[in-house]
């Protein structure tokens, strides 16, 4: 993790306004050199101005030490350097101050105005000094040398620090912008990683829910019928051996069918339906692939096996009637499987909670949808519901609703006025 831009600006390791101790030491060194320069230049200034030499030296020391505040108040440094230009003092302060001003975050119009003032001031002072030297005879050159020396000196003292400061300031702002972008990108990547982890966790939970629902639908119904037949077998084993043999055969058939469907389910989960093997989590498509695979093979649950499903419940002692309305036609495998599972789970609930109750199963083929309803009457005896001692996990209705709603359908369940229970579902045909 890199340090953000805000942390770069707020983290300070130096005194006062300096961000680092090294910067403070550097500015103190520059201020000392500038003060020494101005103090030395204050000697001829004092003689020319007719003031005591110590006063000129002290004035130079105070003027040169202004360079110490160049990072905090660059305008003040440039103004002081312009003010002492006629005294031919503060050349280092003028160069460093103009560089600091150009590299700062101040508006360009202020930087341009102060740079222009320093350029004009240096130009005038140099012109006057060179002209005086030529008049005194210290310089024996042509008249062309005065403007040439003035322009060259003023440009040499002003243009390089100004251009260098503008370049350094632009580069610094560019680096800060790039750092802020990098930090922003890093925060976005971190946020995306957290969201990806949340989505992965949600996907794992969804996979567990789907797998649990499939396992419940595959095993619960047939195992419930096996328990019902086993209870009946126990009741008639001594009184009616022939019926006991028939019930035992039904229990065996139910167990083999449950094992077959469970084996198909585990086979799809292991293969991953073409997805890479040995992944950390079971792919989401693996669970839903069961419906598609068994639908293609013609061995899985579909609406054509609904009559056989009702017959199995009837063989277990349930009084059940099946009625089909509309023109029978084929649907997508997931639609037929969902409709089959809804009826299957509803019949399983009747075995668990209303054993012996008369049950009506209705299937309606409509133009754009398929509707199913399983309704049972109240159980004939109060204690009959628990005669087979069938456990209930409370996940059947939840699983049916999840299946139907996942296909864009509507699921409704609840008790009837007569004391029974009704399960209704409508699934779009497309």
JSON list of N, CA and C in Angstrom, two decimals, residues 282-357:
[
{"chain": "A", "resi": 282, "resn": "UNK", "atom": "N", "xyz": [-17.82, -25.19, -5.39]},
{"chain": "A", "resi": 282, "resn": "UNK", "atom": "CA", "xyz": [-18.60, -25.84, -6.43]},
{"chain": "A", "resi": 282, "resn": "UNK", "atom": "C", "xyz": [-19.17, -24.77, -7.34]},
{"chain": "A", "resi": 283, "resn": "UNK", "atom": "N", "xyz": [-19.05, -24.88, -8.67]},
{"chain": "A", "resi": 283, "resn": "UNK", "atom": "CA", "xyz": [-19.58, -23.84, -9.55]},
{"chain": "A", "resi": 283, "resn": "UNK", "atom": "C", "xyz": [-21.09, -23.75, -9.44]},
{"chain": "A", "resi": 284, "resn": "UNK", "atom": "N", "xyz": [-21.59, -22.52, -9.61]},
{"chain": "A", "resi": 284, "resn": "UNK", "atom": "CA", "xyz": [-23.03, -22.31, -9.53]},
{"chain": "A", "resi": 284, "resn": "UNK", "atom": "C", "xyz": [-23.75, -23.08, -10.62]},
{"chain": "A", "resi": 285, "resn": "UNK", "atom": "N", "xyz": [-23.13, -23.14, -11.82]},
{"chain": "A", "resi": 285, "resn": "UNK", "atom": "CA", "xyz": [-23.79, -23.82, -12.93]},
{"chain": "A", "resi": 285, "resn": "UNK", "atom": "C", "xyz": [-23.89, -25.32, -12.72]},
{"chain": "A", "resi": 286, "resn": "UNK", "atom": "N", "xyz": [-23.10, -25.87, -11.80]},
{"chain": "A", "resi": 286, "resn": "UNK", "atom": "CA", "xyz": [-23.13, -27.32, -11.61]},
{"chain": "A", "resi": 286, "resn": "UNK", "atom": "C", "xyz": [-24.46, -27.80, -11.09]},
{"chain": "A", "resi": 287, "resn": "UNK", "atom": "N", "xyz": [-25.08, -27.01, -10.22]},
{"chain": "A", "resi": 287, "resn": "UNK", "atom": "CA", "xyz": [-26.34, -27.44, -9.63]},
{"chain": "A", "resi": 287, "resn": "UNK", "atom": "C", "xyz": [-27.46, -27.36, -10.65]},
{"chain": "A", "resi": 288, "resn": "UNK", "atom": "N", "xyz": [-27.54, -26.22, -11.34]},
{"chain": "A", "resi": 288, "resn": "UNK", "atom": "CA", "xyz": [-28.59, -26.07, -12.33]},
{"chain": "A", "resi": 288, "resn": "UNK", "atom": "C", "xyz": [-28.38, -26.98, -13.53]},
{"chain": "A", "resi": 289, "resn": "UNK", "atom": "N", "xyz": [-27.14, -27.46, -13.70]},
{"chain": "A", "resi": 289, "resn": "UNK", "atom": "CA", "xyz": [-26.89, -28.36, -14.83]},
{"chain": "A", "resi": 289, "resn": "UNK", "atom": "C", "xyz": [-27.58, -29.70, -14.64]},
{"chain": "A", "resi": 290, "resn": "UNK", "atom": "N", "xyz": [-27.95, -30.04, -13.41]},
{"chain": "A", "resi": 290, "resn": "UNK", "atom": "CA", "xyz": [-28.64, -31.31, -13.19]},
{"chain": "A", "resi": 290, "resn": "UNK", "atom": "C", "xyz": [-29.93, -31.36, -14.00]},
{"chain": "A", "resi": 291, "resn": "UNK", "atom": "N", "xyz": [-30.68, -30.27, -13.92]},
{"chain": "A", "resi": 291, "resn": "UNK", "atom": "CA", "xyz": [-31.95, -30.24, -14.63]},
{"chain": "A", "resi": 291, "resn": "UNK", "atom": "C", "xyz": [-31.76, -30.37, -16.13]},
{"chain": "A", "resi": 292, "resn": "UNK", "atom": "N", "xyz": [-30.78, -29.63, -16.65]},
{"chain": "A", "resi": 292, "resn": "UNK", "atom": "CA", "xyz": [-30.55, -29.68, -18.09]},
{"chain": "A", "resi": 292, "resn": "UNK", "atom": "C", "xyz": [-30.08, -31.06, -18.53]},
{"chain": "A", "resi": 293, "resn": "UNK", "atom": "N", "xyz": [-29.18, -31.67, -17.74]},
{"chain": "A", "resi": 293, "resn": "UNK", "atom": "CA", "xyz": [-28.63, -32.96, -18.14]},
{"chain": "A", "resi": 293, "resn": "UNK", "atom": "C", "xyz": [-29.69, -34.06, -18.09]},
{"chain": "A", "resi": 294, "resn": "UNK", "atom": "N", "xyz": [-30.43, -34.12, -17.01]},
{"chain": "A", "resi": 294, "resn": "UNK", "atom": "CA", "xyz": [-31.43, -35.17, -16.91]},
{"chain": "A", "resi": 294, "resn": "UNK", "atom": "C", "xyz": [-32.55, -34.91, -17.89]},
{"chain": "A", "resi": 295, "resn": "UNK", "atom": "N", "xyz": [-32.79, -33.61, -18.22]},
{"chain": "A", "resi": 295, "resn": "UNK", "atom": "CA", "xyz": [-33.81, -33.33, -19.22]},
{"chain": "A", "resi": 295, "resn": "UNK", "atom": "C", "xyz": [-33.40, -33.83, -20.58]},
{"chain": "A", "resi": 296, "resn": "UNK", "atom": "N", "xyz": [-32.11, -33.70, -20.94]},
{"chain": "A", "resi": 296, "resn": "UNK", "atom": "CA", "xyz": [-31.64, -34.20, -22.22]},
{"chain": "A", "resi": 296, "resn": "UNK", "atom": "C", "xyz": [-31.67, -35.72, -22.28]},
{"chain": "A", "resi": 297, "resn": "UNK", "atom": "N", "xyz": [-31.31, -36.35, -21.19]},
{"chain": "A", "resi": 297, "resn": "UNK", "atom": "CA", "xyz": [-31.28, -37.81, -21.19]},
{"chain": "A", "resi": 297, "resn": "UNK", "atom": "C", "xyz": [-32.67, -38.40, -21.10]},
{"chain": "A", "resi": 298, "resn": "UNK", "atom": "N", "xyz": [-33.64, -37.61, -20.66]},
{"chain": "A", "resi": 298, "resn": "UNK", "atom": "CA", "xyz": [-34.99, -38.14, -20.52]},
{"chain": "A", "resi": 298, "resn": "UNK", "atom": "C", "xyz": [-35.16, -38.98, -19.28]},
{"chain": "A", "resi": 299, "resn": "UNK", "atom": "N", "xyz": [-34.19, -39.00, -18.36]},
{"chain": "A", "resi": 299, "resn": "UNK", "atom": "CA", "xyz": [-34.30, -39.83, -17.16]},
{"chain": "A", "resi": 299, "resn": "UNK", "atom": "C", "xyz": [-34.72, -39.04, -15.94]},
{"chain": "A", "resi": 300, "resn": "UNK", "atom": "N", "xyz": [-34.59, -37.72, -15.98]},
{"chain": "A", "resi": 300, "resn": "UNK", "atom": "CA", "xyz": [-34.88, -36.89, -14.82]},
{"chain": "A", "resi": 300, "resn": "UNK", "atom": "C", "xyz": [-36.36, -36.61, -14.69]},
{"chain": "A", "resi": 301, "resn": "UNK", "atom": "N", "xyz": [-36.72, -35.88, -13.65]},
{"chain": "A", "resi": 301, "resn": "UNK", "atom": "CA", "xyz": [-38.12, -35.57, -13.42]},
{"chain": "A", "resi": 301, "resn": "UNK", "atom": "C", "xyz": [-38.67, -34.64, -14.49]},
{"chain": "A", "resi": 302, "resn": "UNK", "atom": "N", "xyz": [-39.81, -34.97, -15.02]},
{"chain": "A", "resi": 302, "resn": "UNK", "atom": "CA", "xyz": [-40.50, -34.15, -15.99]},
{"chain": "A", "resi": 302, "resn": "UNK", "atom": "C", "xyz": [-42.00, -34.37, -15.82]},
{"chain": "A", "resi": 303, "resn": "UNK", "atom": "N", "xyz": [-42.80, -33.60, -16.53]},
{"chain": "A", "resi": 303, "resn": "UNK", "atom": "CA", "xyz": [-44.24, -33.65, -16.35]},
{"chain": "A", "resi": 303, "resn": "UNK", "atom": "C", "xyz": [-44.84, -34.97, -16.81]},
{"chain": "A", "resi": 304, "resn": "UNK", "atom": "N", "xyz": [-44.17, -35.66, -17.73]},
{"chain": "A", "resi": 304, "resn": "UNK", "atom": "CA", "xyz": [-44.70, -36.95, -18.18]},
{"chain": "A", "resi": 304, "resn": "UNK", "atom": "C", "xyz": [-44.65, -38.01, -17.07]},
{"chain": "A", "resi": 305, "resn": "UNK", "atom": "N", "xyz": [-43.83, -37.80, -16.05]},
{"chain": "A", "resi": 305, "resn": "UNK", "atom": "CA", "xyz": [-43.72, -38.74, -14.94]},
{"chain": "A", "resi": 305, "resn": "UNK", "atom": "C", "xyz": [-44.60, -38.34, -13.76]},
{"chain": "A", "resi": 306, "resn": "UNK", "atom": "N", "xyz": [-45.44, -37.32, -13.98]},
{"chain": "A", "resi": 306, "resn": "UNK", "atom": "CA", "xyz": [-46.27, -36.86, -12.87]},
{"chain": "A", "resi": 306, "resn": "UNK", "atom": "C", "xyz": [-47.29, -37.92, -12.45]},
{"chain": "A", "resi": 307, "resn": "UNK", "atom": "N", "xyz": [-47.81, -38.63, -13.43]},
{"chain": "A", "resi": 307, "resn": "UNK", "atom": "CA", "xyz": [-48.80, -39.67, -13.10]},
{"chain": "A", "resi": 307, "resn": "UNK", "atom": "C", "xyz": [-48.15, -40.79, -12.28]},
{"chain": "A", "resi": 308, "resn": "UNK", "atom": "N", "xyz": [-46.92, -41.14, -12.63]},
{"chain": "A", "resi": 308, "resn": "UNK", "atom": "CA", "xyz": [-46.21, -42.16, -11.85]},
{"chain": "A", "resi": 308, "resn": "UNK", "atom": "C", "xyz": [-45.96, -41.68, -10.43]},
{"chain": "A", "resi": 309, "resn": "UNK", "atom": "N", "xyz": [-45.63, -40.37, -10.28]},
{"chain": "A", "resi": 309, "resn": "UNK", "atom": "CA", "xyz": [-45.40, -39.80, -8.95]},
{"chain": "A", "resi": 309, "resn": "UNK", "atom": "C", "xyz": [-46.66, -39.89, -8.10]},
{"chain": "A", "resi": 310, "resn": "UNK", "atom": "N", "xyz": [-47.80, -39.56, -8.70]},
{"chain": "A", "resi": 310, "resn": "UNK", "atom": "CA", "xyz": [-49.06, -39.66, -7.97]},
{"chain": "A", "resi": 310, "resn": "UNK", "atom": "C", "xyz": [-49.37, -41.11, -7.63]},
{"chain": "A", "resi": 311, "resn": "UNK", "atom": "N", "xyz": [-49.03, -42.02, -8.54]},
{"chain": "A", "resi": 311, "resn": "UNK", "atom": "CA", "xyz": [-49.26, -43.43, -8.28]},
{"chain": "A", "resi": 311, "resn": "UNK", "atom": "C", "xyz": [-48.44, -43.95, -7.12]},
{"chain": "A", "resi": 312, "resn": "UNK", "atom": "N", "xyz": [-47.22, -43.46, -6.97]},
{"chain": "A", "resi": 312, "resn": "UNK", "atom": "CA", "xyz": [-46.41, -43.88, -5.84]},
{"chain": "A", "resi": 312, "resn": "UNK", "atom": "C", "xyz": [-47.03, -43.44, -4.52]},
{"chain": "A", "resi": 313, "resn": "UNK", "atom": "N", "xyz": [-47.56, -42.22, -4.48]},
{"chain": "A", "resi": 313, "resn": "UNK", "atom": "CA", "xyz": [-48.23, -41.77, -3.26]},
{"chain": "A", "resi": 313, "resn": "UNK", "atom": "C", "xyz": [-49.48, -42.57, -2.98]},
{"chain": "A", "resi": 314, "resn": "UNK", "atom": "N", "xyz": [-50.20, -42.93, -4.06]},
{"chain": "A", "resi": 314, "resn": "UNK", "atom": "CA", "xyz": [-51.40, -43.75, -3.88]},
{"chain": "A", "resi": 314, "resn": "UNK", "atom": "C", "xyz": [-51.04, -45.13, -3.35]},
{"chain": "A", "resi": 315, "resn": "UNK", "atom": "N", "xyz": [-49.90, -45.68, -3.84]},
{"chain": "A", "resi": 315, "resn": "UNK", "atom": "CA", "xyz": [-49.47, -46.99, -3.36]},
{"chain": "A", "resi": 315, "resn": "UNK", "atom": "C", "xyz": [-49.07, -46.94, -1.89]},
{"chain": "A", "resi": 316, "resn": "UNK", "atom": "N", "xyz": [-48.66, -45.73, -1.42]},
{"chain": "A", "resi": 316, "resn": "UNK", "atom": "CA", "xyz": [-48.30, -45.59, -0.01]},
{"chain": "A", "resi": 316, "resn": "UNK", "atom": "C", "xyz": [-49.51, -45.38, 0.88]},
{"chain": "A", "resi": 317, "resn": "UNK", "atom": "N", "xyz": [-50.72, -45.44, 0.30]},
{"chain": "A", "resi": 317, "resn": "UNK", "atom": "CA", "xyz": [-51.93, -45.33, 1.11]},
{"chain": "A", "resi": 317, "resn": "UNK", "atom": "C", "xyz": [-52.62, -43.99, 1.02]},
{"chain": "A", "resi": 318, "resn": "UNK", "atom": "N", "xyz": [-52.12, -43.07, 0.23]},
{"chain": "A", "resi": 318, "resn": "UNK", "atom": "CA", "xyz": [-52.76, -41.76, 0.10]},
{"chain": "A", "resi": 318, "resn": "UNK", "atom": "C", "xyz": [-53.89, -41.83, -0.91]},
{"chain": "A", "resi": 319, "resn": "UNK", "atom": "N", "xyz": [-54.99, -41.18, -0.59]},
{"chain": "A", "resi": 319, "resn": "UNK", "atom": "CA", "xyz": [-56.10, -41.04, -1.54]},
{"chain": "A", "resi": 319, "resn": "UNK", "atom": "C", "xyz": [-55.85, -39.77, -2.33]},
{"chain": "A", "resi": 320, "resn": "UNK", "atom": "N", "xyz": [-55.39, -39.90, -3.55]},
{"chain": "A", "resi": 320, "resn": "UNK", "atom": "CA", "xyz": [-54.95, -38.77, -4.34]},
{"chain": "A", "resi": 320, "resn": "UNK", "atom": "C", "xyz": [-55.57, -38.85, -5.73]},
{"chain": "A", "resi": 321, "resn": "UNK", "atom": "N", "xyz": [-55.98, -37.72, -6.25]},
{"chain": "A", "resi": 321, "resn": "UNK", "atom": "CA", "xyz": [-56.57, -37.61, -7.58]},
{"chain": "A", "resi": 321, "resn": "UNK", "atom": "C", "xyz": [-55.75, -36.62, -8.41]},
{"chain": "A", "resi": 322, "resn": "UNK", "atom": "N", "xyz": [-55.55, -36.95, -9.68]},
{"chain": "A", "resi": 322, "resn": "UNK", "atom": "CA", "xyz": [-54.80, -36.10, -10.60]},
{"chain": "A", "resi": 322, "resn": "UNK", "atom": "C", "xyz": [-55.71, -35.66, -11.74]},
{"chain": "A", "resi": 323, "resn": "UNK", "atom": "N", "xyz": [-55.76, -34.36, -11.99]},
{"chain": "A", "resi": 323, "resn": "UNK", "atom": "CA", "xyz": [-56.54, -33.82, -13.11]},
{"chain": "A", "resi": 323, "resn": "UNK", "atom": "C", "xyz": [-55.66, -32.89, -13.92]},
{"chain": "A", "resi": 324, "resn": "UNK", "atom": "N", "xyz": [-55.71, -33.03, -15.24]},
{"chain": "A", "resi": 324, "resn": "UNK", "atom": "CA", "xyz": [-54.90, -32.24, -16.16]},
{"chain": "A", "resi": 324, "resn": "UNK", "atom": "C", "xyz": [-55.83, -31.48, -17.08]},
{"chain": "A", "resi": 325, "resn": "UNK", "atom": "N", "xyz": [-55.61, -30.17, -17.20]},
{"chain": "A", "resi": 325, "resn": "UNK", "atom": "CA", "xyz": [-56.42, -29.31, -18.05]},
{"chain": "A", "resi": 325, "resn": "UNK", "atom": "C", "xyz": [-55.54, -28.69, -19.13]},
{"chain": "A", "resi": 326, "resn": "UNK", "atom": "N", "xyz": [-56.16, -28.46, -20.28]},
{"chain": "A", "resi": 326, "resn": "UNK", "atom": "CA", "xyz": [-55.44, -27.83, -21.38]},
{"chain": "A", "resi": 326, "resn": "UNK", "atom": "C", "xyz": [-54.69, -28.84, -22.24]},
{"chain": "A", "resi": 327, "resn": "UNK", "atom": "N", "xyz": [-54.09, -28.31, -23.30]},
{"chain": "A", "resi": 327, "resn": "UNK", "atom": "CA", "xyz": [-53.37, -29.16, -24.24]},
{"chain": "A", "resi": 327, "resn": "UNK", "atom": "C", "xyz": [-51.96, -29.45, -23.71]},
{"chain": "A", "resi": 328, "resn": "UNK", "atom": "N", "xyz": [-51.64, -30.72, -23.59]},
{"chain": "A", "resi": 328, "resn": "UNK", "atom": "CA", "xyz": [-50.33, -31.14, -23.07]},
{"chain": "A", "resi": 328, "resn": "UNK", "atom": "C", "xyz": [-49.26, -30.84, -24.12]},
{"chain": "A", "resi": 329, "resn": "UNK", "atom": "N", "xyz": [-48.20, -30.20, -23.72]},
{"chain": "A", "resi": 329, "resn": "UNK", "atom": "CA", "xyz": [-47.09, -29.86, -24.62]},
{"chain": "A", "resi": 329, "resn": "UNK", "atom": "C", "xyz": [-45.79, -29.84, -23.83]},
{"chain": "A", "resi": 330, "resn": "UNK", "atom": "N", "xyz": [-44.70, -29.78, -24.53]},
{"chain": "A", "resi": 330, "resn": "UNK", "atom": "CA", "xyz": [-43.40, -29.79, -23.88]},
{"chain": "A", "resi": 330, "resn": "UNK", "atom": "C", "xyz": [-42.94, -28.40, -23.46]},
{"chain": "A", "resi": 331, "resn": "UNK", "atom": "N", "xyz": [-42.15, -28.37, -22.41]},
{"chain": "A", "resi": 331, "resn": "UNK", "atom": "CA", "xyz": [-41.60, -27.12, -21.90]},
{"chain": "A", "resi": 331, "resn": "UNK", "atom": "C", "xyz": [-40.09, -27.27, -21.77]},
{"chain": "A", "resi": 332, "resn": "UNK", "atom": "N", "xyz": [-39.47, -26.19, -21.41]},
{"chain": "A", "resi": 332, "resn": "UNK", "atom": "CA", "xyz": [-38.03, -26.23, -21.15]},
{"chain": "A", "resi": 332, "resn": "UNK", "atom": "C", "xyz": [-37.74, -27.16, -19.97]},
{"chain": "A", "resi": 333, "resn": "UNK", "atom": "N", "xyz": [-36.58, -27.83, -19.96]},
{"chain": "A", "resi": 333, "resn": "UNK", "atom": "CA", "xyz": [-36.30, -28.81, -18.89]},
{"chain": "A", "resi": 333, "resn": "UNK", "atom": "C", "xyz": [-36.41, -28.22, -17.49]},
{"chain": "A", "resi": 334, "resn": "UNK", "atom": "N", "xyz": [-35.91, -26.96, -17.30]},
{"chain": "A", "resi": 334, "resn": "UNK", "atom": "CA", "xyz": [-35.97, -26.39, -15.96]},
{"chain": "A", "resi": 334, "resn": "UNK", "atom": "C", "xyz": [-37.41, -26.10, -15.52]},
{"chain": "A", "resi": 335, "resn": "UNK", "atom": "N", "xyz": [-38.30, -25.78, -16.49]},
{"chain": "A", "resi": 335, "resn": "UNK", "atom": "CA", "xyz": [-39.70, -25.52, -16.14]},
{"chain": "A", "resi": 335, "resn": "UNK", "atom": "C", "xyz": [-40.39, -26.82, -15.74]},
{"chain": "A", "resi": 336, "resn": "UNK", "atom": "N", "xyz": [-40.17, -27.88, -16.53]},
{"chain": "A", "resi": 336, "resn": "UNK", "atom": "CA", "xyz": [-40.80, -29.17, -16.20]},
{"chain": "A", "resi": 336, "resn": "UNK", "atom": "C", "xyz": [-40.26, -29.71, -14.89]},
{"chain": "A", "resi": 337, "resn": "UNK", "atom": "N", "xyz": [-38.97, -29.56, -14.66]},
{"chain": "A", "resi": 337, "resn": "UNK", "atom": "CA", "xyz": [-38.41, -30.06, -13.41]},
{"chain": "A", "resi": 337, "resn": "UNK", "atom": "C", "xyz": [-38.97, -29.29, -12.20]},
{"chain": "A", "resi": 338, "resn": "UNK", "atom": "N", "xyz": [-39.10, -27.96, -12.34]},
{"chain": "A", "resi": 338, "resn": "UNK", "atom": "CA", "xyz": [-39.64, -27.17, -11.24]},
{"chain": "A", "resi": 338, "resn": "UNK", "atom": "C", "xyz": [-41.08, -27.54, -10.95]},
{"chain": "A", "resi": 339, "resn": "UNK", "atom": "N", "xyz": [-41.89, -27.69, -12.00]},
{"chain": "A", "resi": 339, "resn": "UNK", "atom": "CA", "xyz": [-43.29, -28.09, -11.79]},
{"chain": "A", "resi": 339, "resn": "UNK", "atom": "C", "xyz": [-43.37, -29.46, -11.13]},
{"chain": "A", "resi": 340, "resn": "UNK", "atom": "N", "xyz": [-42.53, -30.37, -11.56]},
{"chain": "A", "resi": 340, "resn": "UNK", "atom": "CA", "xyz": [-42.51, -31.71, -10.97]},
{"chain": "A", "resi": 340, "resn": "UNK", "atom": "C", "xyz": [-42.11, -31.63, -9.49]},
{"chain": "A", "resi": 341, "resn": "UNK", "atom": "N", "xyz": [-41.07, -30.84, -9.18]},
{"chain": "A", "resi": 341, "resn": "UNK", "atom": "CA", "xyz": [-40.60, -30.76, -7.80]},
{"chain": "A", "resi": 341, "resn": "UNK", "atom": "C", "xyz": [-41.64, -30.12, -6.89]},
{"chain": "A", "resi": 342, "resn": "UNK", "atom": "N", "xyz": [-42.40, -29.15, -7.40]},
{"chain": "A", "resi": 342, "resn": "UNK", "atom": "CA", "xyz": [-43.43, -28.53, -6.58]},
{"chain": "A", "resi": 342, "resn": "UNK", "atom": "C", "xyz": [-44.48, -29.56, -6.17]},
{"chain": "A", "resi": 343, "resn": "UNK", "atom": "N", "xyz": [-44.95, -30.33, -7.15]},
{"chain": "A", "resi": 343, "resn": "UNK", "atom": "CA", "xyz": [-45.94, -31.37, -6.84]},
{"chain": "A", "resi": 343, "resn": "UNK", "atom": "C", "xyz": [-45.34, -32.42, -5.92]},
{"chain": "A", "resi": 344, "resn": "UNK", "atom": "N", "xyz": [-44.10, -32.79, -6.18]},
{"chain": "A", "resi": 344, "resn": "UNK", "atom": "CA", "xyz": [-43.45, -33.82, -5.37]},
{"chain": "A", "resi": 344, "resn": "UNK", "atom": "C", "xyz": [-43.32, -33.37, -3.91]},
{"chain": "A", "resi": 345, "resn": "UNK", "atom": "N", "xyz": [-42.86, -32.14, -3.71]},
{"chain": "A", "resi": 345, "resn": "UNK", "atom": "CA", "xyz": [-42.68, -31.66, -2.34]},
{"chain": "A", "resi": 345, "resn": "UNK", "atom": "C", "xyz": [-44.02, -31.47, -1.64]},
{"chain": "A", "resi": 346, "resn": "UNK", "atom": "N", "xyz": [-45.04, -31.03, -2.39]},
{"chain": "A", "resi": 346, "resn": "UNK", "atom": "CA", "xyz": [-46.36, -30.88, -1.78]},
{"chain": "A", "resi": 346, "resn": "UNK", "atom": "C", "xyz": [-46.92, -32.22, -1.32]},
{"chain": "A", "resi": 347, "resn": "UNK", "atom": "N", "xyz": [-46.73, -33.28, -2.14]},
{"chain": "A", "resi": 347, "resn": "UNK", "atom": "CA", "xyz": [-47.18, -34.61, -1.73]},
{"chain": "A", "resi": 347, "resn": "UNK", "atom": "C", "xyz": [-46.38, -35.11, -0.53]},
{"chain": "A", "resi": 348, "resn": "UNK", "atom": "N", "xyz": [-45.08, -34.79, -0.51]},
{"chain": "A", "resi": 348, "resn": "UNK", "atom": "CA", "xyz": [-44.26, -35.18, 0.64]},
{"chain": "A", "resi": 348, "resn": "UNK", "atom": "C", "xyz": [-44.78, -34.54, 1.92]},
{"chain": "A", "resi": 349, "resn": "UNK", "atom": "N", "xyz": [-45.15, -33.27, 1.84]},
{"chain": "A", "resi": 349, "resn": "UNK", "atom": "CA", "xyz": [-45.70, -32.59, 3.01]},
{"chain": "A", "resi": 349, "resn": "UNK", "atom": "C", "xyz": [-47.01, -33.21, 3.47]},
{"chain": "A", "resi": 350, "resn": "UNK", "atom": "N", "xyz": [-47.81, -33.68, 2.51]},
{"chain": "A", "resi": 350, "resn": "UNK", "atom": "CA", "xyz": [-49.07, -34.35, 2.90]},
{"chain": "A", "resi": 350, "resn": "UNK", "atom": "C", "xyz": [-48.76, -35.63, 3.67]},
{"chain": "A", "resi": 351, "resn": "UNK", "atom": "N", "xyz": [-47.76, -36.39, 3.19]},
{"chain": "A", "resi": 351, "resn": "UNK", "atom": "CA", "xyz": [-47.36, -37.61, 3.91]},
{"chain": "A", "resi": 351, "resn": "UNK", "atom": "C", "xyz": [-46.89, -37.28, 5.33]},
{"chain": "A", "resi": 352, "resn": "UNK", "atom": "N", "xyz": [-46.16, -36.15, 5.47]},
{"chain": "A", "resi": 352, "resn": "UNK", "atom": "CA", "xyz": [-45.60, -35.81, 6.77]},
{"chain": "A", "resi": 352, "resn": "UNK", "atom": "C", "xyz": [-46.65, -35.28, 7.74]},
{"chain": "A", "resi": 353, "resn": "UNK", "atom": "N", "xyz": [-47.50, -34.40, 7.24]},
{"chain": "A", "resi": 353, "resn": "UNK", "atom": "CA", "xyz": [-48.35, -33.62, 8.14]},
{"chain": "A", "resi": 353, "resn": "UNK", "atom": "C", "xyz": [-49.84, -33.96, 8.07]},
{"chain": "A", "resi": 354, "resn": "UNK", "atom": "N", "xyz": [-50.26, -34.66, 7.05]},
{"chain": "A", "resi": 354, "resn": "UNK", "atom": "CA", "xyz": [-51.69, -34.96, 6.92]},
{"chain": "A", "resi": 354, "resn": "UNK", "atom": "C", "xyz": [-51.87, -36.35, 6.35]},
{"chain": "A", "resi": 355, "resn": "UNK", "atom": "N", "xyz": [-51.25, -37.33, 6.99]},
{"chain": "A", "resi": 355, "resn": "UNK", "atom": "CA", "xyz": [-51.33, -38.71, 6.50]},
{"chain": "A", "resi": 355, "resn": "UNK", "atom": "C", "xyz": [-52.79, -39.18, 6.49]},
{"chain": "A", "resi": 356, "resn": "UNK", "atom": "N", "xyz": [-53.18, -39.78, 5.36]},
{"chain": "A", "resi": 356, "resn": "UNK", "atom": "CA", "xyz": [-54.55, -40.28, 5.23]},
{"chain": "A", "resi": 356, "resn": "UNK", "atom": "C", "xyz": [-55.53, -39.28, 4.68]},
{"chain": "A", "resi": 357, "resn": "UNK", "atom": "N", "xyz": [-55.12, -38.01, 4.49]},
{"chain": "A", "resi": 357, "resn": "UNK", "atom": "CA", "xyz": [-56.03, -36.99, 3.96]},
{"chain": "A", "resi": 357, "resn": "UNK", "atom": "C", "xyz": [-56.17, -37.15, 2.46]}
]
